[in-house]
Every structure is written in C-alpha cells, then in structure tokens.
PDB file of C-alpha atoms and ligand atoms in Angstrom:
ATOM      1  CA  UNK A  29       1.726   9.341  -1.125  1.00  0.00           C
ATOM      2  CA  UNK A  30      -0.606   7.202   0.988  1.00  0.00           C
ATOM      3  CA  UNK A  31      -3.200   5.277  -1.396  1.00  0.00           C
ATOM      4  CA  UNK A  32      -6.627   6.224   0.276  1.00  0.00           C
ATOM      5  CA  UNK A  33      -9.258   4.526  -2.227  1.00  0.00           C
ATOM      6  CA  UNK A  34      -9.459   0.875  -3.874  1.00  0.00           C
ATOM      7  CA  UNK A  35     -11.467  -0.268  -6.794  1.00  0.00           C
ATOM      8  CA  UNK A  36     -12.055  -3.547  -7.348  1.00  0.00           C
ATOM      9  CA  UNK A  37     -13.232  -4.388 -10.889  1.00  0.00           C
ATOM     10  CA  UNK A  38     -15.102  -6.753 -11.743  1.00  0.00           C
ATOM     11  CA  UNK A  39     -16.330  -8.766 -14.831  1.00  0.00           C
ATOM     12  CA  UNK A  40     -16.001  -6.339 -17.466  1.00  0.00           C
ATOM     13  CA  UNK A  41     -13.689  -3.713 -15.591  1.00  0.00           C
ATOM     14  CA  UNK A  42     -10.054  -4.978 -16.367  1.00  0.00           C
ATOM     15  CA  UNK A  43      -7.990  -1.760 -16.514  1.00  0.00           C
ATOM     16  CA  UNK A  44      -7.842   1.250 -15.098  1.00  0.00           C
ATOM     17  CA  UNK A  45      -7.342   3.769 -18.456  1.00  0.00           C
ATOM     18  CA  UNK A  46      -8.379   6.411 -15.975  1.00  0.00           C
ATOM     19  CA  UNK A  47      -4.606   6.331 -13.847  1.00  0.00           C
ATOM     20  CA  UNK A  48      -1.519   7.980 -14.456  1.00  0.00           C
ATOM     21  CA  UNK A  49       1.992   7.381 -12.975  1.00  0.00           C
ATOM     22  CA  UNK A  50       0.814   3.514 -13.203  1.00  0.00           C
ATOM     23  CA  UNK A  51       2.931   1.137 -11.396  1.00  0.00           C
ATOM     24  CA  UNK A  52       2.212  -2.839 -10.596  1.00  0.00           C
ATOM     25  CA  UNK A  53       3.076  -4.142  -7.271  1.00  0.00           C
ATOM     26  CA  UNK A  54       2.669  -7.821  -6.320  1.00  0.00           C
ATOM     27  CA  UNK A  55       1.665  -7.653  -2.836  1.00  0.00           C
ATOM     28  CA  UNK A  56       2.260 -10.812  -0.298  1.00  0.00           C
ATOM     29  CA  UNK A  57      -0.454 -11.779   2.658  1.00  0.00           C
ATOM     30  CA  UNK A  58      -0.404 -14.267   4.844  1.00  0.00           C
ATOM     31  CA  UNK A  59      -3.178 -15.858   2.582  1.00  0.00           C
ATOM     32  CA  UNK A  60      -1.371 -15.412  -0.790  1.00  0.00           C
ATOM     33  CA  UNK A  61      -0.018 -13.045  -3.539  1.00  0.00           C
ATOM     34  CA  UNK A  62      -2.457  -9.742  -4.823  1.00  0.00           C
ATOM     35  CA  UNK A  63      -1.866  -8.385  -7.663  1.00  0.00           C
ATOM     36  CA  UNK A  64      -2.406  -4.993  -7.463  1.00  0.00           C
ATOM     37  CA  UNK A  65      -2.050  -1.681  -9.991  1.00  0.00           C
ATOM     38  CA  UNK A  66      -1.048   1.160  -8.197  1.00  0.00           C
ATOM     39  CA  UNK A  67      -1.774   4.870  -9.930  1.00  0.00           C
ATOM     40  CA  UNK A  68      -3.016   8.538  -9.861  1.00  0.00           C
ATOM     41  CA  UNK A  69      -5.913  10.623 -10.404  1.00  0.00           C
ATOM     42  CA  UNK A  70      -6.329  14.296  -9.362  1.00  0.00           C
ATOM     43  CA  UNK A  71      -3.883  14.341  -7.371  1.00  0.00           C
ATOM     44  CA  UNK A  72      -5.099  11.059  -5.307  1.00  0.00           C
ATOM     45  CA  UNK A  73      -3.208   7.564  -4.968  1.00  0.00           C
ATOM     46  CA  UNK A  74      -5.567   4.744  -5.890  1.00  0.00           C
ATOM     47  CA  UNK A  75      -5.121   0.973  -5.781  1.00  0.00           C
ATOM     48  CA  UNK A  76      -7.082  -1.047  -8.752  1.00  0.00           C
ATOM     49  CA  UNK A  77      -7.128  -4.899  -8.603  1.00  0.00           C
ATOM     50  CA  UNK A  78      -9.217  -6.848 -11.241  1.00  0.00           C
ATOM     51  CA  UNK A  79     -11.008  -9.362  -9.298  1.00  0.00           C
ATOM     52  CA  UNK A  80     -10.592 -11.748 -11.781  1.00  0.00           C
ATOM     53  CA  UNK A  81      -7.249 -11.447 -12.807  1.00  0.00           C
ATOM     54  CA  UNK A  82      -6.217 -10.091 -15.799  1.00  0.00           C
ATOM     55  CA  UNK A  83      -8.067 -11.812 -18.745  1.00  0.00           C
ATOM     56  CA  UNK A  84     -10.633 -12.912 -16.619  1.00  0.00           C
ATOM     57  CA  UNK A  85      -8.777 -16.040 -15.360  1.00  0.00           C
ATOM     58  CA  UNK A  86      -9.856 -16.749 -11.841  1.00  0.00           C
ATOM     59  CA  UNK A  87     -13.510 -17.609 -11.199  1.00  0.00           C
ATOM     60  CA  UNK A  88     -15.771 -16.390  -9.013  1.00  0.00           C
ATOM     61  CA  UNK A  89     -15.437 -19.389  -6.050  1.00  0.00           C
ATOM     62  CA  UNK A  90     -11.960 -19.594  -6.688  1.00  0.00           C
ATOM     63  CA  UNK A  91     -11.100 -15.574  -6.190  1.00  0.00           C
ATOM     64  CA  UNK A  92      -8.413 -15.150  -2.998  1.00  0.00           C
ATOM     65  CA  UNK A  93     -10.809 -12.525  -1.879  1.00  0.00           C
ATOM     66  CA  UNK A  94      -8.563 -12.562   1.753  1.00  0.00           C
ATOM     67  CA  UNK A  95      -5.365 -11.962  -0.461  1.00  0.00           C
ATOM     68  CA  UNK A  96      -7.509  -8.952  -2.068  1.00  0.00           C
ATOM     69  CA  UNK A  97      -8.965  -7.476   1.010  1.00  0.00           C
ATOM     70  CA  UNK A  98      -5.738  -7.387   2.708  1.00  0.00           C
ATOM     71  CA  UNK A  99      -3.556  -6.723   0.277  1.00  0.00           C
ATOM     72  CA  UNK A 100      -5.382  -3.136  -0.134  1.00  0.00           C
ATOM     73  CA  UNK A 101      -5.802  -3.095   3.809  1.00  0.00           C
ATOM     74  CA  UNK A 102      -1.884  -3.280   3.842  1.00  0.00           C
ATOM     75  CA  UNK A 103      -2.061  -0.194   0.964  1.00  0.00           C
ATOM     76  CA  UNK A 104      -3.527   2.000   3.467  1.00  0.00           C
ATOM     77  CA  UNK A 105      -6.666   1.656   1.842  1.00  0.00           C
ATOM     78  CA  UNK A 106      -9.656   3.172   3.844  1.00  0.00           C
ATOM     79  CA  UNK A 107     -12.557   3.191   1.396  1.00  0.00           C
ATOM     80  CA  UNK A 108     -13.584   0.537  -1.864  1.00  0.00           C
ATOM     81  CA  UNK A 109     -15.558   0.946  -4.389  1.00  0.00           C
ATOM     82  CA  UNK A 110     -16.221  -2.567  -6.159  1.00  0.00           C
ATOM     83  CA  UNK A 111     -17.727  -3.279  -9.471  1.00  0.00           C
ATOM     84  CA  UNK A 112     -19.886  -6.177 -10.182  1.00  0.00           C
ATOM     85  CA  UNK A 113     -21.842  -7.541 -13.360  1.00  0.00           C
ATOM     86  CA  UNK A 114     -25.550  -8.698 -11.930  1.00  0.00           C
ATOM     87  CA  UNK A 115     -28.609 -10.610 -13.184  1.00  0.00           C
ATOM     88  CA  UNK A 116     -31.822  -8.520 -12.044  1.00  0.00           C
ATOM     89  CA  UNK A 117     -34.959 -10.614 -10.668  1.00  0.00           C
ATOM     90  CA  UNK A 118     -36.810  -7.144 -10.225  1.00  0.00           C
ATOM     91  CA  UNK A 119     -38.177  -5.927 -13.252  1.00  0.00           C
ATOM     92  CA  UNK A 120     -37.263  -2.455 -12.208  1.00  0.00           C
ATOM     93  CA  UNK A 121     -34.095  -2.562 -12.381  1.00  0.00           C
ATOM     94  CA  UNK A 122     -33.416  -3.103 -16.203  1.00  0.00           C
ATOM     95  CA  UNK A 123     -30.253  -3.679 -18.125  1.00  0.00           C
ATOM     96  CA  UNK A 124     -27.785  -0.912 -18.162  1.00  0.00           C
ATOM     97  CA  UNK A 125     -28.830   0.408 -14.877  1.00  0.00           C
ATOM     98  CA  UNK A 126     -26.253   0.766 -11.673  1.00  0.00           C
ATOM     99  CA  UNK A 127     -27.515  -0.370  -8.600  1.00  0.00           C
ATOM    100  CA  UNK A 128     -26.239   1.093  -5.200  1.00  0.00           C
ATOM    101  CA  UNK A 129     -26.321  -2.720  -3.063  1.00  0.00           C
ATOM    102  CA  UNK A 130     -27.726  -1.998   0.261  1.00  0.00           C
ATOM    103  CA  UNK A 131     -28.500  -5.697   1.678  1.00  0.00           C
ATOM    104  CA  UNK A 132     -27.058  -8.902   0.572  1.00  0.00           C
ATOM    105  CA  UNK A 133     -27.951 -12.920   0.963  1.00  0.00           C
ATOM    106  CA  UNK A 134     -25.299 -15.304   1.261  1.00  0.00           C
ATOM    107  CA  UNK A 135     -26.294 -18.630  -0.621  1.00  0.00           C
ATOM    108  CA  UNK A 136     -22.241 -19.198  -1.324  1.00  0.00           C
ATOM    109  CA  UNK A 137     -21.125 -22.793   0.041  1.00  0.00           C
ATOM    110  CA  UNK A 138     -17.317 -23.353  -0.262  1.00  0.00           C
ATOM    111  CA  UNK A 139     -15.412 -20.327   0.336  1.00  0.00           C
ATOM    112  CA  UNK A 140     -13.053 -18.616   3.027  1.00  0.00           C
ATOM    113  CA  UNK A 141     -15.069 -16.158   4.534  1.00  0.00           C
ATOM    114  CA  UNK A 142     -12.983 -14.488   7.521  1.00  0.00           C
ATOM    115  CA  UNK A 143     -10.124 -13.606   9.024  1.00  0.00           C
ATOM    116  CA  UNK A 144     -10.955 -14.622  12.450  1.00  0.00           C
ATOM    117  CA  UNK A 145     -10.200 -18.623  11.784  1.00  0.00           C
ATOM    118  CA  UNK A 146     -10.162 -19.115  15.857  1.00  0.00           C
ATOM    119  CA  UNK A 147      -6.897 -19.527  17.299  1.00  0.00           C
ATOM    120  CA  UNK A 148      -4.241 -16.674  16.812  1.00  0.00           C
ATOM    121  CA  UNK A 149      -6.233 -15.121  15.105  1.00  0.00           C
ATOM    122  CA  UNK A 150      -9.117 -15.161  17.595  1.00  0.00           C
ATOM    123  CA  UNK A 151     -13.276 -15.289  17.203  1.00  0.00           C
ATOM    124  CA  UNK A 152     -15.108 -12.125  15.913  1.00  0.00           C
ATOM    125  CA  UNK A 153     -18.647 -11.910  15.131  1.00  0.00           C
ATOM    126  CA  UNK A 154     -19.150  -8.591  13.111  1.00  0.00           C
ATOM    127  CA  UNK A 155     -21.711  -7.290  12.849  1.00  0.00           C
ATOM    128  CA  UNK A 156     -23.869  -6.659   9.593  1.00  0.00           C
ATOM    129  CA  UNK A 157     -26.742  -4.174   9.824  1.00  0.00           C
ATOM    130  CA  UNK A 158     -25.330  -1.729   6.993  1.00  0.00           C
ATOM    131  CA  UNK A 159     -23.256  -4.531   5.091  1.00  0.00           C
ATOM    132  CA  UNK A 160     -22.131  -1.231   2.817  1.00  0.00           C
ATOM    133  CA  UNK A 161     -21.366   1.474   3.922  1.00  0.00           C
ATOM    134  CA  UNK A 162     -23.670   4.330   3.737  1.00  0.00           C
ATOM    135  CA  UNK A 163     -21.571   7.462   3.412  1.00  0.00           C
ATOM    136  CA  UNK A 164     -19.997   5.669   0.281  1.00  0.00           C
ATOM    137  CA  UNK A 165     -23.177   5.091  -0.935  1.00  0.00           C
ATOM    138  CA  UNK A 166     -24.281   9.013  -1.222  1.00  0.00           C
ATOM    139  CA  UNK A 167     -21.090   9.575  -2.537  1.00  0.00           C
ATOM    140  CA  UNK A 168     -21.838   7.586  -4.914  1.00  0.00           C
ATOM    141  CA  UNK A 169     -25.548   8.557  -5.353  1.00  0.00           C
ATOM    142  CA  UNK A 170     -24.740  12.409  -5.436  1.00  0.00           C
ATOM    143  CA  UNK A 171     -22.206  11.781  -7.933  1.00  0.00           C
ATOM    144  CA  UNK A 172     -24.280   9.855 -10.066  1.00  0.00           C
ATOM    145  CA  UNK A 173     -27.457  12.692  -9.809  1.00  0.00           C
ATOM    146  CA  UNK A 174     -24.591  15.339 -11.072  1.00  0.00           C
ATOM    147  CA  UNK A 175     -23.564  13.188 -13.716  1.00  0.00           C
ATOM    148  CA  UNK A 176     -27.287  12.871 -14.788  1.00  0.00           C
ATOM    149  CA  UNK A 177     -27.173   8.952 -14.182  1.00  0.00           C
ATOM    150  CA  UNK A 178     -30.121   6.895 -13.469  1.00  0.00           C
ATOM    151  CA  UNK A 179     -29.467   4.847 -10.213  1.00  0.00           C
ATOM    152  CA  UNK A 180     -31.196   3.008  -8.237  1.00  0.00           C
ATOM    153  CA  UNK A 181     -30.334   3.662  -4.788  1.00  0.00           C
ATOM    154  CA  UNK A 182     -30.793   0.234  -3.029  1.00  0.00           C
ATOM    155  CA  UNK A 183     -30.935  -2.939  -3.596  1.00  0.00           C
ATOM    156  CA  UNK A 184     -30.553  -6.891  -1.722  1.00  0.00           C
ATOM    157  CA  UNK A 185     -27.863  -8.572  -3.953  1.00  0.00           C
ATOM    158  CA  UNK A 186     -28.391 -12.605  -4.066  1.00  0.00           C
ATOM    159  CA  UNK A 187     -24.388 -14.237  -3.853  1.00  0.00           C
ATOM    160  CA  UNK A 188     -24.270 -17.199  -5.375  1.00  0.00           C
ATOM    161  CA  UNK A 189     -21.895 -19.963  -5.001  1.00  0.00           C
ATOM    162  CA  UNK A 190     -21.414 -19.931  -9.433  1.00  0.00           C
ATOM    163  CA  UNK A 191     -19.634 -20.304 -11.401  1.00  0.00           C
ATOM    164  CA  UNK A 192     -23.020 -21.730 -13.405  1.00  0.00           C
ATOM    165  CA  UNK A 193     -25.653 -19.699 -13.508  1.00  0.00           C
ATOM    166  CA  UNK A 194     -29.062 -20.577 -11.838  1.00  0.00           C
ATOM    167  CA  UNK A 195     -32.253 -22.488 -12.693  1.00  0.00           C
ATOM    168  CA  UNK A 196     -35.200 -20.632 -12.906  1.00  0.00           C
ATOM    169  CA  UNK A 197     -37.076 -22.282  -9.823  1.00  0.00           C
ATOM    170  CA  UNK A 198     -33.565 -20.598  -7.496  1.00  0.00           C
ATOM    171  CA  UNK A 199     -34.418 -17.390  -8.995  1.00  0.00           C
ATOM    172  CA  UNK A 200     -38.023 -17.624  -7.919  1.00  0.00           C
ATOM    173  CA  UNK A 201     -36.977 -18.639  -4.695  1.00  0.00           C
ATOM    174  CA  UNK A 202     -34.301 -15.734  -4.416  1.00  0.00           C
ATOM    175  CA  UNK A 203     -37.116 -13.112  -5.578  1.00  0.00           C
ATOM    176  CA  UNK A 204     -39.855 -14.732  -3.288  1.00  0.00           C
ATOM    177  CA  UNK A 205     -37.296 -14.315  -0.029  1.00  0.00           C
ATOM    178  CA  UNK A 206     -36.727  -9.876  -1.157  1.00  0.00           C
ATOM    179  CA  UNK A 207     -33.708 -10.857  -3.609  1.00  0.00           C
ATOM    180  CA  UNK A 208     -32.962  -7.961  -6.786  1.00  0.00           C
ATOM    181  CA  UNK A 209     -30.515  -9.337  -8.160  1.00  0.00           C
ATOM    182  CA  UNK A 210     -27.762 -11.980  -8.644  1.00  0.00           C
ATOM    183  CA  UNK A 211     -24.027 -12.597  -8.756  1.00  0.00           C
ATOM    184  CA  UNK A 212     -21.369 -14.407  -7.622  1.00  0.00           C
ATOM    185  CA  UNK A 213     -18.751 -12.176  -5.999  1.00  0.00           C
ATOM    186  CA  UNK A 214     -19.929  -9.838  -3.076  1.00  0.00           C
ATOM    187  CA  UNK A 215     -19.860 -12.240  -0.576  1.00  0.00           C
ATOM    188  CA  UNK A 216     -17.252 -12.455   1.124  1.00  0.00           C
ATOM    189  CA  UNK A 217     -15.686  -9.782  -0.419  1.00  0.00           C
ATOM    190  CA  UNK A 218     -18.072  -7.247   1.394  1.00  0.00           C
ATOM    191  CA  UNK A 219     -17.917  -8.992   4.654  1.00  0.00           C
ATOM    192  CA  UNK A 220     -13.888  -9.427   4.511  1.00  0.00           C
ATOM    193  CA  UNK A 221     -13.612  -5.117   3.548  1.00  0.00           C
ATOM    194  CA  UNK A 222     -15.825  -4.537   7.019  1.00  0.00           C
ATOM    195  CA  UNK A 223     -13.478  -7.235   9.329  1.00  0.00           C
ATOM    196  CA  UNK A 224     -10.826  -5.366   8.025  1.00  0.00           C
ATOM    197  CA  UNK A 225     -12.669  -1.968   8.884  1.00  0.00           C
ATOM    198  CA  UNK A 226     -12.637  -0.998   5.324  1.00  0.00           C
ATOM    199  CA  UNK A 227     -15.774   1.357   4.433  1.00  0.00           C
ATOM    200  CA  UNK A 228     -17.173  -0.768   1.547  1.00  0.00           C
ATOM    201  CA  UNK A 229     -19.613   0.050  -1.442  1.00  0.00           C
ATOM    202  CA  UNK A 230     -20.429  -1.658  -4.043  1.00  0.00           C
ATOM    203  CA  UNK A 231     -21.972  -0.428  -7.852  1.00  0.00           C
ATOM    204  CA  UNK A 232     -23.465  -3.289  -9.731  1.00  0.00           C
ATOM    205  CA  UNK A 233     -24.614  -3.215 -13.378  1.00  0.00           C
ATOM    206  CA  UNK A 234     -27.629  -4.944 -14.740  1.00  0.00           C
ATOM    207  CA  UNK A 235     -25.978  -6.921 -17.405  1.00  0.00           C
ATOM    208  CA  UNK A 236     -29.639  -9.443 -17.803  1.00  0.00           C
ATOM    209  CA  UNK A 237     -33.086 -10.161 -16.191  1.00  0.00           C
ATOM    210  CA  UNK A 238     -32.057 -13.479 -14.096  1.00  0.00           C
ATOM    211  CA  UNK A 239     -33.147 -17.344 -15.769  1.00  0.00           C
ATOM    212  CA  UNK A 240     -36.272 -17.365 -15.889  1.00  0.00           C
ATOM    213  CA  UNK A 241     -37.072 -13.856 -15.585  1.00  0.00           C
ATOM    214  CA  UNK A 242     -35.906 -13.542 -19.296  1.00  0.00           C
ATOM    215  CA  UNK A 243     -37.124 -15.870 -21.561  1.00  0.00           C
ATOM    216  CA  UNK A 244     -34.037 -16.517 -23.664  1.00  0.00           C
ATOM    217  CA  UNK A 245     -30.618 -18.564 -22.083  1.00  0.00           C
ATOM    218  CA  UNK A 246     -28.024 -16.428 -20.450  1.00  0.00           C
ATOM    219  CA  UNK A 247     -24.580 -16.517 -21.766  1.00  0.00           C
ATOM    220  CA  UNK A 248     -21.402 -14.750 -20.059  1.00  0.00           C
ATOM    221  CA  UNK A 249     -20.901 -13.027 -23.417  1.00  0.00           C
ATOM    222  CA  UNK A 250     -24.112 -11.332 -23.252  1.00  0.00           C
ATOM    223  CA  UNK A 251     -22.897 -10.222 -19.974  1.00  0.00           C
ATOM    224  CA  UNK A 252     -19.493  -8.966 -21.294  1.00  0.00           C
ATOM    225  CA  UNK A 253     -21.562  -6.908 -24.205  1.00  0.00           C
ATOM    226  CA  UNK A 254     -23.867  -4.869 -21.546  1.00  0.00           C
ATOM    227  CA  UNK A 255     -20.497  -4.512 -19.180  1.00  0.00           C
ATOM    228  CA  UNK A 256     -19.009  -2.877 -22.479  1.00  0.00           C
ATOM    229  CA  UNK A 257     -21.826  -0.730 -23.291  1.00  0.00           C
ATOM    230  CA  UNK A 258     -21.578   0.226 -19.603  1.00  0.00           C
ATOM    231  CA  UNK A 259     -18.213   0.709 -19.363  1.00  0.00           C
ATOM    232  CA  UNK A 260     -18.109   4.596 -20.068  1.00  0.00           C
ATOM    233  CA  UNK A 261     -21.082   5.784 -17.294  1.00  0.00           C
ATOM    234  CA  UNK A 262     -19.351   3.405 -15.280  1.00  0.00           C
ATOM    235  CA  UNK A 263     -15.898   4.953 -14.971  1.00  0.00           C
ATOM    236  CA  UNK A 264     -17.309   8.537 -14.779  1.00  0.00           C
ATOM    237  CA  UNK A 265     -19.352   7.573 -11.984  1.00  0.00           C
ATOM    238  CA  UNK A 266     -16.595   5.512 -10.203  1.00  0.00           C
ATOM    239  CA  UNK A 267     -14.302   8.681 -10.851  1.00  0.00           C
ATOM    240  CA  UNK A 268     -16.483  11.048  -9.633  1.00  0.00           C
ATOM    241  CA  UNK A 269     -17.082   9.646  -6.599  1.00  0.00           C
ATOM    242  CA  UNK A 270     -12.863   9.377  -6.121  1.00  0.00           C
ATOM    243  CA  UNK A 271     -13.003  13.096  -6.717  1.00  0.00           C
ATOM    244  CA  UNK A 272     -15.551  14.175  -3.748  1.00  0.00           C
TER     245      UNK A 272
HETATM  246  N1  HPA B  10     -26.502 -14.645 -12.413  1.00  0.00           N
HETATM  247  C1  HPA B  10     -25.363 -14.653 -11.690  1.00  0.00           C
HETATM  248  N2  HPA B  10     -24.353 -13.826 -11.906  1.00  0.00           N
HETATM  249  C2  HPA B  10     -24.504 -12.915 -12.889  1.00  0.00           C
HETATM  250  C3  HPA B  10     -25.664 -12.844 -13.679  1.00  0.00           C
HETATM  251  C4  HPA B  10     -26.721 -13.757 -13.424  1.00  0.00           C
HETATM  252  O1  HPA B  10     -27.784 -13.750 -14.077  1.00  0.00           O
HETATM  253  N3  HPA B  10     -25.465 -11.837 -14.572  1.00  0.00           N
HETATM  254  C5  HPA B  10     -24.242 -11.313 -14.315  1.00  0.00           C
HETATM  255  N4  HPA B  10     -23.648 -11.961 -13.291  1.00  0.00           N
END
C-alpha cells in the first residue's frame, strides 16, 4: 500500500502508539540514512520519523533534515504534518495551545538548506509566499473545531539557529520584526518538504512564553512537561486530520 501521509515528531512526540502493522525501515539518500517507522491507521499507510531520533539524541542544528525530507519523498509521501515544541513571544498564544504556522523567519546560520547545491543538481529559487500549505492547514483547523480544540489559526514562527535558547533582548527583537513564537526546527525542514513538492503543515505547541517574556529561566524539561500534558489533544488532532 502506497504511504500517502508523514508525521514528523518533534520534541516530545517520540512514538507513534497510534499505528498498527508497525514496521521500521532504514531508508538510504544520497545525503544519509532516515530512520523511518512505517504503520497503519484506518486503513491508511503512514510514515512517522522522530526528528530527533529516538531518545532525543540529535539536536536541532545537527538534524539531517535532507535525509528526512527525502527519505519520506522516496515513501511516496505527498502530505506532512510536523510537530514542534515552541516558545510564544505573543501573549495570546499561551501554553498548551496549538498553533497552525502560517509565516516563518529564518535566523538559522549553519545548516544545509536545499537540494539544489548548483551543479547536477542545478539552481532553483522556490518560491515562498504560503511557506505551509494551506489546504493542510484547514484540515487541520476543521479537525481541530470538531474535536472542540482551541487553535490558533496563524502564526510567524521565529527559527533559530539553537541549540541554546535566546536572550531576552533577541526575543524583543524577534517580537518587534511580527515574530509569535520560537524554535529551532522548521527551517529548513519546511523549505526542503516544498523543493521536494511535498504539501507541508506544521502544528506547534506552546510549551513557554519566550526569555524574557516569562520572568522565570527556561529549561528543556519544562518544555518536555507541557509536550506531555499535550501529548493526548495532540495525537487526536494529528489523527483526525489523517482521517479527512
Ligand atoms: N525557544 C526556542 N525553542 C523552543 C522554546 C523557546 O523558548 N520552547 C520550545 N522550543
């Protein structure tokens, strides 16, 4: 059966309980080795890599994000739904809350961020009006209003090189240039899923208010806790959206 959706999971999304007839599958690219867990719900194929790794081993600026994207691209893979753990600079959108990313800014510094690498593989400016794409995202946004979940429907998602977290003056900066919130993963991942003509949507989860923004120091296990409390909401949502 042809595997038609991805997820990528990210901090705080490390298995897919969800999946029957579960089967691994170490998947070579001409950039390196995905990992990949292959399984089934209703009656759909899906493809579920941990960003991460399992056990959270691989850090943000170190994730093969080409391996990822092309790994599922070689699955067949036509739509992904990512997860990802973000710092809020907008005091609307609280801890706990999903976030439908419409917009991004790209403050990585060091990472791969194409396939096009000149040459062979040739030059290709894509473009990036609707970085995610939009029919995901009312999937997504009808699933969550049936569901009876509170989400906000946009959003301009800061990447940040990581893996520290930022100072308070970068988060004033980030908020002062239309930034809501902050992580470390998106780009390239989003870019990457659209040069590969993957549709691409991301859900993020307010784990904190951003330095600064909060008064007390940010720890990553503060971040696990709110990905845990999410964790339920967050499958049914990702699930019901596989199921439209
Ligand atoms: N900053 C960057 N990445 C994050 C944060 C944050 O505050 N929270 C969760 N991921």
């Amino acid at each position: 059966m042809e595997v038609e959706v991805g997820i990528i999971g990210g901090t705080g999304v490390y298995d897919p309980d969800m999946l029957t007839e579960i089967e691994e599958k170490e998947i070579s690219t001409p950039y390196g080795q995905a990992r990949v867990i292959l399984g089934s719900y209703r009656g759909k194929r899906l493809a579920f890599l941990p960003r991460h790794g399992t056990g959270h081993s691989v850090p943000p600026h170190l994730v093969n994000y080409r391996a990822n994207i092309r790994a599922l691209k070689e699955l067949g893979v036509r739509s992904i739904l990512a997860t990802a753990a973000v710092g809020s600079l907008n005091r609307e959108m609280k801890p706990g809350q999903f976030v439908l990313v419409d917009q991004f800014l790209d403050f990585t510094k060091n990472r791969p961020s194409t396939f096009f690498e000149g040459g062979q593989a040739g030059v290709v400016h894509i473009d990036m009006t609707e970085p995610y794409c939009p029919e995901l995202r009312k999937i997504l946004k009808e699933a969550a209003k049936e569901l009876g979940l509170p989400v906000h429907d946009r959003g301009t998602y800061v990447c940040t090189e990581g893996p520290r977290f930022e100072t308070p003056a970068e988060i004033e900066m980030f908020r002062r240039l239309g930034g809501d919130l902050v992580g470390m993963t998106n780009v390239p991942e989003v870019v990457l899923a659209r040069e590969a003509e993957i549709c691409y949507a991301t859900v993020a989860t307010v784990t904190n208010f951003a330095a600064g923004i909060s008064s007390q120091l940010l720890t990553h296990r503060e971040v696990l806790e709110m990905m845990a409390q999410s964790n339920q909401n967050l499958r049914r949502l990702l699930m019901s959206a596989v199921d439209q």
